[in-house]
PDB file of C-alpha atoms and ligand atoms in Angstrom:
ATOM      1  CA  UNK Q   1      82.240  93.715  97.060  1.00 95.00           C
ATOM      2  CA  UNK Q   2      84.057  97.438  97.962  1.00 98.00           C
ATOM      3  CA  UNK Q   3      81.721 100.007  97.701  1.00 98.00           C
ATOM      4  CA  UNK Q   4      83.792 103.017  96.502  1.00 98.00           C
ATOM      5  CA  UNK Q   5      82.336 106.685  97.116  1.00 98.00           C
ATOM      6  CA  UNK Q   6      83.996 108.977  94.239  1.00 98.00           C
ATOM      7  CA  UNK Q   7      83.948 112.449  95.099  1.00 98.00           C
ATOM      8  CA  UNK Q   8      84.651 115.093  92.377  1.00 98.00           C
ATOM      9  CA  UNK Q   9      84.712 119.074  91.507  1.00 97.00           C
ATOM     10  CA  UNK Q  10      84.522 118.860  87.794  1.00 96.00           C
ATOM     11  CA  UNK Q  11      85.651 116.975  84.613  1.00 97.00           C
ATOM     12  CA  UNK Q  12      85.900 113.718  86.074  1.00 98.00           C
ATOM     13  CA  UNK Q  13      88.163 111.958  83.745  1.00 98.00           C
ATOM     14  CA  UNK Q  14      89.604 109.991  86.486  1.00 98.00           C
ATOM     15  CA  UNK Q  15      86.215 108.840  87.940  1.00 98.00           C
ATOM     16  CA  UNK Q  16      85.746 107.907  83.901  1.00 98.00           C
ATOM     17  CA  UNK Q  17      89.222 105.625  84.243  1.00 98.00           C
ATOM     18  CA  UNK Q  18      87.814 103.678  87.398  1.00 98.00           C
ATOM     19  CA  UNK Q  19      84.065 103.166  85.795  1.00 98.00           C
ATOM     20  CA  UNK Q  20      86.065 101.563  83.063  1.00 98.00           C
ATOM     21  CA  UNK Q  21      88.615  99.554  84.788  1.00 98.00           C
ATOM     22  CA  UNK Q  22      85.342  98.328  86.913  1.00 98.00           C
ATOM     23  CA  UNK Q  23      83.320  97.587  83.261  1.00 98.00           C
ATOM     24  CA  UNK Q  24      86.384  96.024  82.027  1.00 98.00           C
ATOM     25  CA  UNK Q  25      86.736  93.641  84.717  1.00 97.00           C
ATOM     26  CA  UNK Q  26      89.818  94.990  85.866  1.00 97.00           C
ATOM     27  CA  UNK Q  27      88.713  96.164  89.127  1.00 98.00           C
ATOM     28  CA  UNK Q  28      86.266  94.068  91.408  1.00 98.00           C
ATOM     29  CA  UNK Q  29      84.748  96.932  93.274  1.00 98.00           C
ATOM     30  CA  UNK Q  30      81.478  98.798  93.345  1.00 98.00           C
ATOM     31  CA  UNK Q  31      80.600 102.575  92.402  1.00 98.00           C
ATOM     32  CA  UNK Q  32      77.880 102.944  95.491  1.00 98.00           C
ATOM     33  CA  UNK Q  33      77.600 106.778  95.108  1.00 98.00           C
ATOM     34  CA  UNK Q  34      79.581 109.999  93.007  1.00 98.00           C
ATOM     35  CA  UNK Q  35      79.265 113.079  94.791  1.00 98.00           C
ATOM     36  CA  UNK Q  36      80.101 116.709  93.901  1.00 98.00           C
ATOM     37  CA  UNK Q  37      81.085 119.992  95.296  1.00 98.00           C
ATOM     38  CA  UNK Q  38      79.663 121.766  92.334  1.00 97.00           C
ATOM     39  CA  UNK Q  39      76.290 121.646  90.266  1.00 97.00           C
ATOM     40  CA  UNK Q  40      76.383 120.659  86.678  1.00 96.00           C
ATOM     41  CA  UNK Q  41      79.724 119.495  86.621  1.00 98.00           C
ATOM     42  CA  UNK Q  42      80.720 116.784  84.167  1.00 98.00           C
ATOM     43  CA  UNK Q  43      81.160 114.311  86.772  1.00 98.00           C
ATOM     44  CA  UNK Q  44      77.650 113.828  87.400  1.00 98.00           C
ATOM     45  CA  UNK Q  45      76.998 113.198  84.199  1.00 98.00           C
ATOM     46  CA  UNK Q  46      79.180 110.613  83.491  1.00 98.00           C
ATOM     47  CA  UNK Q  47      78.107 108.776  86.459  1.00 98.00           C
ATOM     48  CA  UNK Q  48      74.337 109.605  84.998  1.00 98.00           C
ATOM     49  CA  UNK Q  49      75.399 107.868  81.965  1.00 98.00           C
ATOM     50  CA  UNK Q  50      77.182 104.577  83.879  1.00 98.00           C
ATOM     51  CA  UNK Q  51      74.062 104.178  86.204  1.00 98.00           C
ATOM     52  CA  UNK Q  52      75.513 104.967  89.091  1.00 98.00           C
ATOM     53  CA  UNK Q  53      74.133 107.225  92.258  1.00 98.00           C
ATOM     54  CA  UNK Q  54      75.191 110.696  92.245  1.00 98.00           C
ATOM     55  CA  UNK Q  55      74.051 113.955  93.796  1.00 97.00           C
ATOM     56  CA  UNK Q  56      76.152 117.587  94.159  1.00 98.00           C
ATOM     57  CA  UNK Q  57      76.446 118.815  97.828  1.00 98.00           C
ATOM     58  CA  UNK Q  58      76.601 122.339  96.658  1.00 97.00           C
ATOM     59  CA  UNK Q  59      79.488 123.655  98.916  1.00 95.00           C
ATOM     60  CA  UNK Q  60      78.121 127.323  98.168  1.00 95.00           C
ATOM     61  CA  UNK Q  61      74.657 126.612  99.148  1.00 96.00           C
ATOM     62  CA  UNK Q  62      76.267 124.943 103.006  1.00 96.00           C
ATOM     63  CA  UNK Q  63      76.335 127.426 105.528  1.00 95.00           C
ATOM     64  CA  UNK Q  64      80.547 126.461 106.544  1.00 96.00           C
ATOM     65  CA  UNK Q  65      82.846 123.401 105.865  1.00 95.00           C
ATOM     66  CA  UNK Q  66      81.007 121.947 108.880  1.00 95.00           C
ATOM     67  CA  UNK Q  67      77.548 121.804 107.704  1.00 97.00           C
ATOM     68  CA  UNK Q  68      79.027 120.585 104.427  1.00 98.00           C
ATOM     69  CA  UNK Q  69      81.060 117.741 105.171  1.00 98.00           C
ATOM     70  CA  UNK Q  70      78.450 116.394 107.819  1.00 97.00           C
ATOM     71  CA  UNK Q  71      76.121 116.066 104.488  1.00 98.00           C
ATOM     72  CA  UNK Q  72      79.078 114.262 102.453  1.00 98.00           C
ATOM     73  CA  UNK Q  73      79.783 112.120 105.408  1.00 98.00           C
ATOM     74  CA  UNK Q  74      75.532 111.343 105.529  1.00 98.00           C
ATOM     75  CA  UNK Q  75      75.923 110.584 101.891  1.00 98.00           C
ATOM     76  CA  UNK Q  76      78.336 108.264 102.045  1.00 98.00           C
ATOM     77  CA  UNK Q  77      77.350 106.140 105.140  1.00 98.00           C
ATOM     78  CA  UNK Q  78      73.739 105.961 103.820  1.00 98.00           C
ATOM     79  CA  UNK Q  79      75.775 104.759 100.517  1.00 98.00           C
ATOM     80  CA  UNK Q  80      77.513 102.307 102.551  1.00 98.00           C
ATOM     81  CA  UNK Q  81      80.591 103.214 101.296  1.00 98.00           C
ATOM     82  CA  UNK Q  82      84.032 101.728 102.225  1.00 98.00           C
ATOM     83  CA  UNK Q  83      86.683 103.292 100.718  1.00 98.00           C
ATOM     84  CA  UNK Q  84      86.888 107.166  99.367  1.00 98.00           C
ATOM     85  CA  UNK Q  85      87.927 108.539  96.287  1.00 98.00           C
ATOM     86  CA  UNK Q  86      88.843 111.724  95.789  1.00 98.00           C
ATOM     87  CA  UNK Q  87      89.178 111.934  91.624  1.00 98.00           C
ATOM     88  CA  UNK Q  88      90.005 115.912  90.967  1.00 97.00           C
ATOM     89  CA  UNK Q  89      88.129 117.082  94.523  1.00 97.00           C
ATOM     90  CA  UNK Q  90      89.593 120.643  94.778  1.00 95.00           C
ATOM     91  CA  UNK Q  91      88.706 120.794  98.234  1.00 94.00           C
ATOM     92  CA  UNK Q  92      90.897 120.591 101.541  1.00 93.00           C
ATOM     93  CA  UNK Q  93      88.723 118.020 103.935  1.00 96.00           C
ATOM     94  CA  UNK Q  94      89.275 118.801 107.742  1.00 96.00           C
ATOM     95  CA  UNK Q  95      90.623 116.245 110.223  1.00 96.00           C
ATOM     96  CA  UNK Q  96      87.035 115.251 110.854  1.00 95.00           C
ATOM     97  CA  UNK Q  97      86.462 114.116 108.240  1.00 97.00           C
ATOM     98  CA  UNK Q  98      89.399 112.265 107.775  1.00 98.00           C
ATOM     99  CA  UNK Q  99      89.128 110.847 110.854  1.00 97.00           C
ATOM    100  CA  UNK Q 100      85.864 109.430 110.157  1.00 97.00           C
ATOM    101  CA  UNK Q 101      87.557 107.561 107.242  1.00 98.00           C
ATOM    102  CA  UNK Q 102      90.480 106.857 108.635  1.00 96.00           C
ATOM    103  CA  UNK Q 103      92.979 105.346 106.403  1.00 97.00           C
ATOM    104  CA  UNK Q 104      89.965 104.703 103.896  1.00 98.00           C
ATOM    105  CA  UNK Q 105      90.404 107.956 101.515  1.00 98.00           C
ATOM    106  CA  UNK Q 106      92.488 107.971  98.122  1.00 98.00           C
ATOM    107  CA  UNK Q 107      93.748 110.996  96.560  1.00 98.00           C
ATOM    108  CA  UNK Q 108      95.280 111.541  92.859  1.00 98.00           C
ATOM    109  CA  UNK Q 109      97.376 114.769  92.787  1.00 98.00           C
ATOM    110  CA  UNK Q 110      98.818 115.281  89.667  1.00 98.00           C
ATOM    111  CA  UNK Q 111     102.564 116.111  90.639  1.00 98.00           C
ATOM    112  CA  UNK Q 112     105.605 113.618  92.429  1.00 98.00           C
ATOM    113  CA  UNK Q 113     104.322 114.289  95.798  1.00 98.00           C
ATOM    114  CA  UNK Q 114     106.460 115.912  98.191  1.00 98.00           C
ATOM    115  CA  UNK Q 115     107.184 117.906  94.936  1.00 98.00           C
ATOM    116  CA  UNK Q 116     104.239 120.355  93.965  1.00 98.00           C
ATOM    117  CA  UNK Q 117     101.896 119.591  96.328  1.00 98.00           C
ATOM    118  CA  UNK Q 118      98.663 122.282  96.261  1.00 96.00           C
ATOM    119  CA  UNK Q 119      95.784 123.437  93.411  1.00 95.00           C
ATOM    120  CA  UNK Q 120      98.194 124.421  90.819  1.00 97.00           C
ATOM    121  CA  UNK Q 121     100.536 121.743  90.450  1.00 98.00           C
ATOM    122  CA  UNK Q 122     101.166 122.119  86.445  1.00 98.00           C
ATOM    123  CA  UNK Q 123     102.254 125.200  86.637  1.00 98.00           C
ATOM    124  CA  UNK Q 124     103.878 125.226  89.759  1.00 98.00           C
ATOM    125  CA  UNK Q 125     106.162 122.553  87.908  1.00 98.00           C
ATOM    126  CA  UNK Q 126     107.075 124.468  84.936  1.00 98.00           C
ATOM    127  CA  UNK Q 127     107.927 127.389  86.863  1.00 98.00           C
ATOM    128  CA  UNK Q 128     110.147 125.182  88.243  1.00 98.00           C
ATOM    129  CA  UNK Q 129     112.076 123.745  85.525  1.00 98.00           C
ATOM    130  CA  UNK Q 130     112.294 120.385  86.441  1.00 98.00           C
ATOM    131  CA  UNK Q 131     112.136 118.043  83.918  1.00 98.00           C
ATOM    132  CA  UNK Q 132     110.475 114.861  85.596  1.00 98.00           C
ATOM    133  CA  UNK Q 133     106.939 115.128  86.554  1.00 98.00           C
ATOM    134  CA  UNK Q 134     104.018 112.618  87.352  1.00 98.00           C
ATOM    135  CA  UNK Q 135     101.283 111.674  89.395  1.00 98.00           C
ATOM    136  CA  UNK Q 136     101.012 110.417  92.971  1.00 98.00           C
ATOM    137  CA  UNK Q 137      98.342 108.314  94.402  1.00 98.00           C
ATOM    138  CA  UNK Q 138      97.855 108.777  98.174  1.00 98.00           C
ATOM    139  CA  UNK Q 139      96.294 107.997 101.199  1.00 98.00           C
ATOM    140  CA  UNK Q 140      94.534 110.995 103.023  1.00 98.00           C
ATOM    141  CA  UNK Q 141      96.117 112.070 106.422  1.00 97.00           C
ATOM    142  CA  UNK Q 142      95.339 115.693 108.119  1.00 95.00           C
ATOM    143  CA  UNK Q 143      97.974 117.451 105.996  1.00 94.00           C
ATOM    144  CA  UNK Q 144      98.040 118.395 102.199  1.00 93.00           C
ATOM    145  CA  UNK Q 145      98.745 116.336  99.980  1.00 96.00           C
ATOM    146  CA  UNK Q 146     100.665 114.456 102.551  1.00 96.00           C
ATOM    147  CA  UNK Q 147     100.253 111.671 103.349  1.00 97.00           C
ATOM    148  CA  UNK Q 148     101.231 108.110 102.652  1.00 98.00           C
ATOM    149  CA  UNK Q 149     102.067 107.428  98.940  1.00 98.00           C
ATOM    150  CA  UNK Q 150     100.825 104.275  97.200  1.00 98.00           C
ATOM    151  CA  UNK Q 151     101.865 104.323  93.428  1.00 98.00           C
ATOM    152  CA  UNK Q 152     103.418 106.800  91.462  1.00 98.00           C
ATOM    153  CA  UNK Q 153     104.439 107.377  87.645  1.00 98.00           C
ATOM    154  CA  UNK Q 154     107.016 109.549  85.750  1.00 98.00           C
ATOM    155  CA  UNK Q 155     106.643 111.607  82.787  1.00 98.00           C
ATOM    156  CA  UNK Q 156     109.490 114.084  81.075  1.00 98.00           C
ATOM    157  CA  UNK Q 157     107.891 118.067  81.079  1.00 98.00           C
ATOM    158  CA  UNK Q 158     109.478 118.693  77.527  1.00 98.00           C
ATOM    159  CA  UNK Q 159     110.803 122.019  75.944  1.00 96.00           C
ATOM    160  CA  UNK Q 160     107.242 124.216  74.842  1.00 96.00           C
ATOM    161  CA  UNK Q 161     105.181 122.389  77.289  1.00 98.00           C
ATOM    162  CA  UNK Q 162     102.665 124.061  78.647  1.00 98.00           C
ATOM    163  CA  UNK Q 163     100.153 123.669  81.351  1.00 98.00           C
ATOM    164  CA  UNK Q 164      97.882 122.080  79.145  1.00 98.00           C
ATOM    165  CA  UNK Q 165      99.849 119.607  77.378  1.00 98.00           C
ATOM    166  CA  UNK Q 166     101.472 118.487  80.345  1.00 98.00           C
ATOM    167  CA  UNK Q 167      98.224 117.860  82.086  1.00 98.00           C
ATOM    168  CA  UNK Q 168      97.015 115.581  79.268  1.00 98.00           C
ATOM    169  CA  UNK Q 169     100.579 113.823  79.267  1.00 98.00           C
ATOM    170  CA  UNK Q 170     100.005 113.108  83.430  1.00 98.00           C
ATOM    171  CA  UNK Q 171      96.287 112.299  82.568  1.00 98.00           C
ATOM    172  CA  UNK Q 172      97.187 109.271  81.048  1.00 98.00           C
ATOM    173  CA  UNK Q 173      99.349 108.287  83.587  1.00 98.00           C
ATOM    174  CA  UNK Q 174      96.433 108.971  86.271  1.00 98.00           C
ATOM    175  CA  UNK Q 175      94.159 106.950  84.537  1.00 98.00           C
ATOM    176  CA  UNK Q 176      96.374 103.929  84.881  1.00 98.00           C
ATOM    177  CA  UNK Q 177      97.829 103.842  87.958  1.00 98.00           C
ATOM    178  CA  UNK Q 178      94.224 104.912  90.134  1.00 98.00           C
ATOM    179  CA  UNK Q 179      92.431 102.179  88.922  1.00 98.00           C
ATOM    180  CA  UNK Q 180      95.671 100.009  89.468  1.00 98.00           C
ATOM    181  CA  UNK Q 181      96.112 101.665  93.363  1.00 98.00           C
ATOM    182  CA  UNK Q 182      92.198 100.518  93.867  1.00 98.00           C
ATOM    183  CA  UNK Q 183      92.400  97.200  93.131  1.00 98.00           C
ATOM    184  CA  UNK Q 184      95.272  96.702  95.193  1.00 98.00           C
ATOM    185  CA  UNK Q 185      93.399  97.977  98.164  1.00 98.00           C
ATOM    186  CA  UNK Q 186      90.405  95.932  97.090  1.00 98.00           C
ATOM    187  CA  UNK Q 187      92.715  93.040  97.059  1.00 98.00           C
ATOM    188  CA  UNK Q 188      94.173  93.402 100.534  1.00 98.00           C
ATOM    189  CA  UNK Q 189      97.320  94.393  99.623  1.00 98.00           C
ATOM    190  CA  UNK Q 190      97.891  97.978 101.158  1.00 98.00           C
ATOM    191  CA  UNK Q 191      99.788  97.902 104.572  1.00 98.00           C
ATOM    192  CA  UNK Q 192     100.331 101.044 105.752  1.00 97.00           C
ATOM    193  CA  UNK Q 193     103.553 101.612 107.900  1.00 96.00           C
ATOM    194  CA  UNK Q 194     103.995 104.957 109.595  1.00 93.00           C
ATOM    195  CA  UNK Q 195     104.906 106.881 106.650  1.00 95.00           C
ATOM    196  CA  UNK Q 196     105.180 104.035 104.141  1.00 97.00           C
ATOM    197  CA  UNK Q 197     102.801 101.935 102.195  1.00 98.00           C
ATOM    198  CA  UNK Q 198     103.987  98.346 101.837  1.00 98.00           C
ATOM    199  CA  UNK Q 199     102.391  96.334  98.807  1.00 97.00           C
ATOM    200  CA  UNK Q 200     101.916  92.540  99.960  1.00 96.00           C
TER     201      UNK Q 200
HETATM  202  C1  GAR I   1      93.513 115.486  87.832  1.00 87.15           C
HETATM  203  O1  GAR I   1      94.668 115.850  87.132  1.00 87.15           O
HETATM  204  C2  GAR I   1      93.825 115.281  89.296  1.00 87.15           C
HETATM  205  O2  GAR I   1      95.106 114.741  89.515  1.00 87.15           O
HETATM  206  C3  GAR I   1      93.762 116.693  89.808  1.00 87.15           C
HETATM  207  O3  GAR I   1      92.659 117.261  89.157  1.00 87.15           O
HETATM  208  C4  GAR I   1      92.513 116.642  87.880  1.00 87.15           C
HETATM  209  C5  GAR I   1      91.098 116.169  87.751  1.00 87.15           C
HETATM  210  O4  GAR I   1      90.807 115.773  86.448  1.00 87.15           O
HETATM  211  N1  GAR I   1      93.614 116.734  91.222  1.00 87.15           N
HETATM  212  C6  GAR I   1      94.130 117.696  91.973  1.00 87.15           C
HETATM  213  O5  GAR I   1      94.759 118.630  91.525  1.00 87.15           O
HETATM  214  C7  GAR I   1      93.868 117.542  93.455  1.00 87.15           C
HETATM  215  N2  GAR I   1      94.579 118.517  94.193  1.00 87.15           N
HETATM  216  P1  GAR I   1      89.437 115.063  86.132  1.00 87.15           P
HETATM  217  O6  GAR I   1      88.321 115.949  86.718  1.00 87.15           O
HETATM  218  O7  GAR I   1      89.365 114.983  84.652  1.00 87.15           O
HETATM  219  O8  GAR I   1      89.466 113.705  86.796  1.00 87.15           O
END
């Protein structure tokens, strides 16, 4: 079985979506460990609630990035962990510690990646004007937000949206298509290609 590490900053509504795909029998993987940047986040209680593992690394309590991500990275090899989540983790990881996961971290991002990439996505978008948004799930390279997309979904931005209601319109998208992204890499069926992700 995958053991997934899910790795969080706050809400965790998409950590939520992928403890319920896994309770539903929709995805065949394992929650080993939930970790946080911040304390007393709602993340960590939902994983409270589903039983499963979870501690905060408090970023503010690390000395620099350094310090903190060797604790993650201690985390999540004592948790055995295979693949990485990142469910609404507001912080940029350095190449070390994507290297140590190489082409084993997922990211949500809450925009049509390269459109919007960054923390403020929503309202980056209706600044905009455009009138197609979504949600991108991703692989983690050393850039932004960049690197090679797995599954993606549209939704219209309508006239009076704000950032709020277009949030909760991507939301639902999110919540189907990470669980979906998963279980295709639990399955086998990622092949990443240079840039491109082809689904076998
Ligand atoms: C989600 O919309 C996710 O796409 C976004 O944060 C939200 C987390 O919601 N992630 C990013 O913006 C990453 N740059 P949640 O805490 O309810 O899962």
């Amino acid at each position: 079985m995958i053991k997934l590490g899910v790795m969080c900053s706050g809400r965790g509504s998409d950590l939520q979506s992928i403890i319920d795909a896994i309770a539903d029998g929709k995805l065949e993987a394992q929650i080993a460990l939930v970790l946080t940047d911040k304390p007393n986040v709602m993340a960590l209680e939902r994983a409270e609630r589903a039983g499963i593992k979870n501690l905060c690394v408090d970023r503010k309590l690390c000395a620099d990035q350094l310090s903190f991500e060797a604790k993650l990275l201690n985390e999540l090899r004592a948790a055995e962990v295979d693949l990485v989540i990142l469910a609404g983790f507001m912080r940029i990881l350095s190449p070390t510690f994507v290297r140590a996961y190489k082409d084993r971290i997922m990211n949500i991002h809450p925009s049509l990646l390269p459109a919007f990439p960054g923390a403020h996505a929503h309202r980056d978008v209706l600044e905009y004007g455009v009138k197609v948004s979504g949600c991108t799930v991703h692989f983690v390279d050393e850039g932004t937000d960049s690197g090679p997309i797995i599954m993606q979904a549209a939704v219209p931005v309508l006239e009076g949206d704000d950032e709020e209601s277009l949030a909760a319109r991507v939301l639902e998208q999110e919540h189907i298509i990470y669980p979906a992204a998963i279980r295709l890499y639990v399955e086998g069926r990622l092949n990443i290609k240079g840039r491109k992700v082809c689904i076998v």
